Coordinates of C-alpha atoms in Angstrom, one line a residue:
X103 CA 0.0 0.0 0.0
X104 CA 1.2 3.6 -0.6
X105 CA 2.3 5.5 2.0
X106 CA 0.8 8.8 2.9
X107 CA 2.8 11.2 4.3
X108 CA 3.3 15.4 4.8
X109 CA 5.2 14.7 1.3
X110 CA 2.7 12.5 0.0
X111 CA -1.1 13.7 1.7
X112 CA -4.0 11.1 0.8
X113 CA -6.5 12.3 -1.1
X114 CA -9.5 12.2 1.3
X115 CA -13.3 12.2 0.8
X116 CA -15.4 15.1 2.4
X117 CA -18.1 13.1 4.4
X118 CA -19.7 16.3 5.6
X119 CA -19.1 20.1 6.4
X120 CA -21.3 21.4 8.9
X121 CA -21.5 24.4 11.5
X122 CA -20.8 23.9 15.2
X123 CA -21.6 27.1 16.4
X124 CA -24.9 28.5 15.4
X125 CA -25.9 31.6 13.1
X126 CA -24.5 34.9 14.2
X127 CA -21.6 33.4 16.6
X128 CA -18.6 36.1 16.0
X129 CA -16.8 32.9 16.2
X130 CA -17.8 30.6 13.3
X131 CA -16.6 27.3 13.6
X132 CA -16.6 24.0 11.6
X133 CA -17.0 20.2 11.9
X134 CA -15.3 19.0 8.9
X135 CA -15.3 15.1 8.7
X136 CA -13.3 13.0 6.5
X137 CA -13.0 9.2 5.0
X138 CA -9.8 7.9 5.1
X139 CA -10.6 4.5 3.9
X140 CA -7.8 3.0 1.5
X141 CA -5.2 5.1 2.9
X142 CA -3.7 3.3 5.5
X143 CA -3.4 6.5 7.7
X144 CA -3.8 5.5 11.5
X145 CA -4.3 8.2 14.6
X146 CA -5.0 8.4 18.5
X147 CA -7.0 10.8 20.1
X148 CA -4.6 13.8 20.6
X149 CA -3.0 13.5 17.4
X150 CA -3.1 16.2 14.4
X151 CA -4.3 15.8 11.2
X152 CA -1.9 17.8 8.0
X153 CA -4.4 19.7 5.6
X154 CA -3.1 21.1 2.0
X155 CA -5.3 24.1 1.6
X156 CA -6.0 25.8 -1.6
X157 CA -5.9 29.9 -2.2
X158 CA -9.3 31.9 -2.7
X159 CA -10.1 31.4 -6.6
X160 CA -11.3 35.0 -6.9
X161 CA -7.8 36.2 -4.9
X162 CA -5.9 34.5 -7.9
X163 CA -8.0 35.7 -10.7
X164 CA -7.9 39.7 -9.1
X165 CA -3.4 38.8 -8.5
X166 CA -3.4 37.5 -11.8
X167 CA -5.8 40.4 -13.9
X168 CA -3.7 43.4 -12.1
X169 CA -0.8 42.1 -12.8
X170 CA -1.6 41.4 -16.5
X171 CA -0.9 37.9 -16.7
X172 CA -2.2 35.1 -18.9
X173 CA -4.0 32.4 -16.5
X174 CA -3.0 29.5 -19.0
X175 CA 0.4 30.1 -19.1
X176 CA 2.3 27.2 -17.9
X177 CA 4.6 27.5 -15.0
X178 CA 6.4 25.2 -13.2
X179 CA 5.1 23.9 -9.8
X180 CA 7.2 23.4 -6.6
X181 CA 7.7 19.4 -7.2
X182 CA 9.1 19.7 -10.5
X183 CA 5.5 19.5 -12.3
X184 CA 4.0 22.1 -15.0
X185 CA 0.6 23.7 -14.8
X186 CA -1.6 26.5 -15.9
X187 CA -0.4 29.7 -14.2
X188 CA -4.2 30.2 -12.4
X189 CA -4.1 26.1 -11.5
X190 CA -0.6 27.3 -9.8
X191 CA -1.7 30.1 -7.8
X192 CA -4.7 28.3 -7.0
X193 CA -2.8 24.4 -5.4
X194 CA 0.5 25.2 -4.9
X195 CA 2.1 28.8 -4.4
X196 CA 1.5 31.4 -1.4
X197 CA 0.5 34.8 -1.9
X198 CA -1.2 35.3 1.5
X199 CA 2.0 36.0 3.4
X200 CA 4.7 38.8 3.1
X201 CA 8.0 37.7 4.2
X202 CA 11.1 39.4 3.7
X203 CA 12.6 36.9 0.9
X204 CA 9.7 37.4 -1.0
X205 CA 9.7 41.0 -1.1
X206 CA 13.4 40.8 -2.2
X207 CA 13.0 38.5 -5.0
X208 CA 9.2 41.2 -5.5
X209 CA 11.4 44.0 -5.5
X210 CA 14.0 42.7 -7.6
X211 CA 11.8 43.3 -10.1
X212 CA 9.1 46.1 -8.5
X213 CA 12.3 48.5 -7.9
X214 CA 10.6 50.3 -5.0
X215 CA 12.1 52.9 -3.1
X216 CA 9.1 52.2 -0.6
X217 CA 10.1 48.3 -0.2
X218 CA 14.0 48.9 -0.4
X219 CA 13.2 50.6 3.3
X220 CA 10.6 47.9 3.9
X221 CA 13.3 45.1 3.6
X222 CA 16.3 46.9 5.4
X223 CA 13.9 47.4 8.6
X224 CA 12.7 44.5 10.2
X225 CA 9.8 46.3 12.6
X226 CA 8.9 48.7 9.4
X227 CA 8.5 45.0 7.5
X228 CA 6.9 43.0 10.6
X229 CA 3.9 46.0 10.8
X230 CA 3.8 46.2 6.8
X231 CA 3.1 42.5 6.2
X232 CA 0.6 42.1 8.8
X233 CA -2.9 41.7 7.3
X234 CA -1.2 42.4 3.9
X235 CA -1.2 39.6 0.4
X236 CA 0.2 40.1 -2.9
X237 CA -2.7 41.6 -4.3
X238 CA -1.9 44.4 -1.6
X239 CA 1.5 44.6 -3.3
X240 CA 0.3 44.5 -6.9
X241 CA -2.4 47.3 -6.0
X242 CA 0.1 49.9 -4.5
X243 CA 1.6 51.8 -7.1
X244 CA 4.6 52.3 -5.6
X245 CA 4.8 48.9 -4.6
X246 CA 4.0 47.1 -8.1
X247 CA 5.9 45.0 -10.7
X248 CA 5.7 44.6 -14.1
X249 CA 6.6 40.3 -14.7
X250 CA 8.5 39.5 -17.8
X251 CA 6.3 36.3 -17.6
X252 CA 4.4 33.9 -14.8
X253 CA 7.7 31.8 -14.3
X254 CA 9.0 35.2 -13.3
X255 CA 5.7 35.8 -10.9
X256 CA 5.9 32.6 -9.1
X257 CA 9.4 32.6 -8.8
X258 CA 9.5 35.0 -6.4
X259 CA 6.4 33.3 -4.1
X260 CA 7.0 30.8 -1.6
X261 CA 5.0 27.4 -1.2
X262 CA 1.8 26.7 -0.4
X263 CA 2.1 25.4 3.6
X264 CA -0.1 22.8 5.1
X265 CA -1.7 23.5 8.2
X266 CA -2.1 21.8 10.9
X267 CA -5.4 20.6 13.2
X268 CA -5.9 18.6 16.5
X269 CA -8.1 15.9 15.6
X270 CA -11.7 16.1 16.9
X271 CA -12.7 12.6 16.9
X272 CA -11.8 9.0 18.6
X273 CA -10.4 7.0 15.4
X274 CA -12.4 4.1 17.9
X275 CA -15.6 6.2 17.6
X276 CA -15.9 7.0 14.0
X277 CA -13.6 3.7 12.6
X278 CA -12.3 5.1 8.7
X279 CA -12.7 8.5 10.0
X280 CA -11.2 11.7 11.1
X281 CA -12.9 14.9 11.9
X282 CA -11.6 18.4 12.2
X283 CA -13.2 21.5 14.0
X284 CA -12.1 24.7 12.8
X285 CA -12.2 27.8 13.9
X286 CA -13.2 30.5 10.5
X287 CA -10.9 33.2 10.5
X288 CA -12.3 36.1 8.5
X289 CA -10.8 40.3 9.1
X290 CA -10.4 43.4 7.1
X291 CA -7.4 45.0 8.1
X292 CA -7.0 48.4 8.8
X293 CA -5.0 49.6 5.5
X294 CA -7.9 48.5 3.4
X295 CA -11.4 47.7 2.9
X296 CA -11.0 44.6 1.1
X297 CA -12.2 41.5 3.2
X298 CA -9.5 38.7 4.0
X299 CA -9.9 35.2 5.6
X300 CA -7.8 32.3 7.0
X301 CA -6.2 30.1 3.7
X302 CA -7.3 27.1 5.0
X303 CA -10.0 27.6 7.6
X304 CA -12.0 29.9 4.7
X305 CA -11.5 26.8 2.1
X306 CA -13.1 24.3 4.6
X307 CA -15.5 26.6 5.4
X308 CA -16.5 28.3 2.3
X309 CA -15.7 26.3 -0.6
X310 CA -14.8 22.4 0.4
X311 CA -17.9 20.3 -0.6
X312 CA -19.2 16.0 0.5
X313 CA -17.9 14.2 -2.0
X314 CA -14.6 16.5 -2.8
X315 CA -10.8 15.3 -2.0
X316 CA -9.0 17.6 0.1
X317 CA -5.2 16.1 0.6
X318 CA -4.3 15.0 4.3
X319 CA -1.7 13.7 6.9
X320 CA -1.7 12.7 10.3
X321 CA 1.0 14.2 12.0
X322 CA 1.4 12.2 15.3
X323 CA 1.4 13.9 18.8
X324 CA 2.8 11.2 21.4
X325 CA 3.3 14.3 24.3
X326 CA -0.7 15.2 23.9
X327 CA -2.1 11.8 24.9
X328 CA -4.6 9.9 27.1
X329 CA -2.8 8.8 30.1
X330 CA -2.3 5.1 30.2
X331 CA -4.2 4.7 33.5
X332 CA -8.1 4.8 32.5
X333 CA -8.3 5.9 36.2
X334 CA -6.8 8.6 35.9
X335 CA -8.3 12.2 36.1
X336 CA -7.7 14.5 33.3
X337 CA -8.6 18.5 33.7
X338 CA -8.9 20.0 29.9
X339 CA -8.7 23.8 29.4
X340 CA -9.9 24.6 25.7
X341 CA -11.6 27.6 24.4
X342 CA -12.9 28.0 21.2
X343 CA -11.5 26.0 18.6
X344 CA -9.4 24.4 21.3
X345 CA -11.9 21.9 22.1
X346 CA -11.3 19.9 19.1
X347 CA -8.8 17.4 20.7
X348 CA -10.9 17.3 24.1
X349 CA -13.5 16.1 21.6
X350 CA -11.5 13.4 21.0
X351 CA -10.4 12.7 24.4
X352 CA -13.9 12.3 25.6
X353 CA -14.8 9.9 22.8
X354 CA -12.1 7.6 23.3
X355 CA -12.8 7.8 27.4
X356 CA -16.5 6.9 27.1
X357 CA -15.4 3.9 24.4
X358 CA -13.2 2.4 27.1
X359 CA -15.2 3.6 29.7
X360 CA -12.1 4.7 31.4
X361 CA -13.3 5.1 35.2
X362 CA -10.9 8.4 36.2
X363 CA -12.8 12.4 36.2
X364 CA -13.0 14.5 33.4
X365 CA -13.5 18.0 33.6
X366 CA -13.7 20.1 30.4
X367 CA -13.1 24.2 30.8
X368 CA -14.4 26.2 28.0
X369 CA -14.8 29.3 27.0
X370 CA -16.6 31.1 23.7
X371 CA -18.8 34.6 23.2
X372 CA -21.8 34.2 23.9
X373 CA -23.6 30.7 25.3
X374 CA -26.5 31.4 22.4
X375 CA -24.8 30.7 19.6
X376 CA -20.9 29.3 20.4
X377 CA -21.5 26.3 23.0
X378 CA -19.7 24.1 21.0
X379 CA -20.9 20.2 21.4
X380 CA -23.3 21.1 23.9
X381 CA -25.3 18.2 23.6
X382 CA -22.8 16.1 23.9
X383 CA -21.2 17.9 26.7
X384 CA -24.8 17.5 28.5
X385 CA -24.9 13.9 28.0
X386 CA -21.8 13.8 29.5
X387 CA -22.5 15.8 32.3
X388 CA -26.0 14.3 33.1
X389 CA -24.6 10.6 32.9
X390 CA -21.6 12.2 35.6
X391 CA -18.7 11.7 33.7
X392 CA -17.9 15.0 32.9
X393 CA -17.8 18.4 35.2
X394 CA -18.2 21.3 32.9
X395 CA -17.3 24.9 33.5
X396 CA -17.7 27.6 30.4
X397 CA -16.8 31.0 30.3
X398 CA -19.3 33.3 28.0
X399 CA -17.0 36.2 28.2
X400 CA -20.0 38.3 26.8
X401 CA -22.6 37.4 28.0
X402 CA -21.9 39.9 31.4
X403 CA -21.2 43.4 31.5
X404 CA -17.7 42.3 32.6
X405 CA -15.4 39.8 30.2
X406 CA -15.0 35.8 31.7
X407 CA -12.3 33.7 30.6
X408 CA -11.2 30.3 31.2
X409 CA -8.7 31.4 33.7
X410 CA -10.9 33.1 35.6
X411 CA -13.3 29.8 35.9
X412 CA -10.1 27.9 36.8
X413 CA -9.1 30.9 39.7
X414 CA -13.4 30.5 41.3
X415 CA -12.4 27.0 41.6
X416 CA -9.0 26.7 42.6
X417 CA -9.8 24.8 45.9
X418 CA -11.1 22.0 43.3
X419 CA -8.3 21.7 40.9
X420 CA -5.7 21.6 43.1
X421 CA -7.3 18.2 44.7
X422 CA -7.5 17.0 41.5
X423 CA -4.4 17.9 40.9
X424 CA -2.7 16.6 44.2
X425 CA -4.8 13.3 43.0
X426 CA -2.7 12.9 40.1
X427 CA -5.2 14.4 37.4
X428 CA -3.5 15.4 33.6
X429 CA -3.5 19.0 33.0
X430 CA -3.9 20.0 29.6
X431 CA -4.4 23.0 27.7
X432 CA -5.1 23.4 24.0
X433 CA -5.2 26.8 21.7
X434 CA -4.0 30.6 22.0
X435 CA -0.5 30.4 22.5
X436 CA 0.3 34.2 22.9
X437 CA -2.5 35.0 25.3
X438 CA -4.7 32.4 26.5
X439 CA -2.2 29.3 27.3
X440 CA -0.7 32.3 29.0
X441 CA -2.7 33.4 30.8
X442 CA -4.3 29.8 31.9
X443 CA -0.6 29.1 33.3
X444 CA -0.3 31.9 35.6
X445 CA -3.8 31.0 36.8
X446 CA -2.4 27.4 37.1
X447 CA 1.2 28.9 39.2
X448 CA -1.3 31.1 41.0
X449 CA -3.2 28.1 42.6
X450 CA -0.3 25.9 42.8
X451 CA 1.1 28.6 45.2
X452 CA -2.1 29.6 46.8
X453 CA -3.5 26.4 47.8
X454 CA -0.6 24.5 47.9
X455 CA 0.8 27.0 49.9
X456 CA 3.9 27.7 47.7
X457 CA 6.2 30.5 47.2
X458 CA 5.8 32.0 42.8
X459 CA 9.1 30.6 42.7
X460 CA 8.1 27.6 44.0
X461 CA 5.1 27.3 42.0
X462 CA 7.4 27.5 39.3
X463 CA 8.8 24.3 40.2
X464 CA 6.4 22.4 40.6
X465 CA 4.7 23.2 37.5
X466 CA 8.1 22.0 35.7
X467 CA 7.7 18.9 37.8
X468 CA 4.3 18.7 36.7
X469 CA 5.4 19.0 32.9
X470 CA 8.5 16.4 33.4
X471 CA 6.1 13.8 35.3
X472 CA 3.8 14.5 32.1
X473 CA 1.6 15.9 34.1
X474 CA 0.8 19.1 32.3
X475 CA 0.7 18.7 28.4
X476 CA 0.2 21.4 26.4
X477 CA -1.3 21.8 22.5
X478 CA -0.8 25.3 21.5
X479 CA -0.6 27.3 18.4

């Protein structure tokens, strides 16, 4: 059998596409579920799952008609293959991101007085490229090239990047399948009025239909697993998005009908339209295998967050904790994993009756002992 790999993604079936937050949630979110009969591919509950997105068709056709260019010239693809310029754009290059070696190679042929500062400043680049595509580039006039040909164009654009989910489903639950649940990203930025979104989490969304392929991996995660011990407790922090591998984890505890706690901290919007899985989180928590806290952080006049659940309840976790329960954490990792840490060091040290520094160490104990895992992006 072939082996499917990051350099080799299976071509997988779209079972279904459907919303798990409701109409109006300012957090739209996914269920995207996938066959992966016939590819041999094998996961565990905490593992990731490697998607090969495709660009915005309409991005590419605006890049490709203000810059000028023929869609059906042939260009060469990163692998070594030829293809129709728009077919390029489309599957293989990117022109979402602005990094510094593609301006250079841009302005090698742009000559730009206004990028030529751009690339000799790192903060002037970090705060240009934010927010910003090619199409931004190709619509400034002072920022503009004129290509000799496409081979030209997509020689100065990087390749396509997979991205890179936690699994929402128990390969034991759902056997030949593997679900995703993905967070939309959709922004304008402030320099323009044109509307961007997320490569990947947009093309699940918004164009990826039952019945197409979409290319995928699995990416194994052996540090963001199940403990051994079905008795053991397991405390899972996971906002938004975050929940997907908790999603997982309570599938594959139910199947085995693993006897240690579970409690599940999440937090979204508003509780109206963005409780995630809330049937199945109510199952869980009417049958008592599952304590549930949420944070709406809008639904008061005053903004609740995960770590301020885990801070009302810090008596609680910390005899979980001293009972040897799995801390984990999956999401945000500039400002929520953050944040739920210090809440974490603040009741080791309160109610374990620790010095900060000592906190400190017992938290690195904690992650040693595998005690505290952590899935953050």
């Amino acid at each position: 059998m072939e082996q499917y790999s990051l350099k080799n993604p299976f071509p997988a079936t779209v079972v279904a596409v459907h919303p798990v937050t409701k109409p109006g949630s300012i957090k739209e979110t996914n269920q995207i579920d996938f066959s992966l009969e016939g590819s041999g591919l094998e996961y565990s509950a905490g593992d990731v799952l490697g998607v090969q997105p495709m660009n915005d068709p309409g991005l590419v056709d605006a890049l490709i008609a203000r810059l000028g260019m023929n869609a059906d010239e042939s260009v060469a693809l990163p692998g070594g293959a030829v293809a129709p310029l728009r077919e390029a754009l489309v599957t293989a290059y990117d022109i979402t991101t602005i990094k510094k070696g593609v301006l250079s190679k841009w302005n090698a042929v742009a000559k730009s007085a206004k990028l030529d500062a751009l690339i000799e400043d790192s903060e002037l680049l970090r705060n240009f490229a934010h927010g910003r595509d090619v199409l931004d580039l190709a619509e400034d006039p002072e920022t503009t090239a004129r290509f000799a040909d496409a081979s030209q164009l997509v020689g100065c654009l990087g390749k396509l990047a997979p991205r890179l989910y936690s699994i929402a489903s128990s390969p034991d639950a759902v056997p030949g399948q593997v679900s995703l649940c993905v967070g939309a990203v959709r922004y304008t930025p402030k320099h323009s009025e044109r509307p961007r979104g997320g490569v990947c989490s947009t093309y699940l969304a918004d164009r990826v239909k039952p019945g197409d392929k979409v290319r995928v991996f699995v990416q194994p995660k052996p540090g963001f697993r199940l403990p051994d011990d079905p008795t053991t407790p397991v405390i899972m922090v996971g906002p938004g998005a975050g929940i997907a591998p908790f999603r997982a984890f309570w599938q594959q505890r139910t199947i085995d009908k693993a006897e240690g706690g579970m409690w599940f901290f999440f937090g979204n919007p508003h509780q109206a339209t963005d409780a995630c899985y809330e049937d199945e989180i109510n199952e869980l928590v009417a049958a008592g295998k599952m304590r549930y806290s949420a944070a709406w952080s809008r639904d008061q006049d005053h903004k609740v967050y995960v770590q301020h659940l885990m801070e009302q309840n810090a008596a609680d976790i910390w005899k979980w904790l001293r009972a040897g329960a799995v801390f984990y954490v999956c999401g945000d990792a500039m400002r929520m994993a953050k944040d739920v840490e210090a809440a974490l060091l603040g009741i080791i040290s309160s109610q374990g009756n620790h010095s900060p520094e000592e906190a400190v160490g017992y938290l690195a104990a904690m992650r040693d002992a595998k005690q505290y895992r952590k899935d953050v992006y």
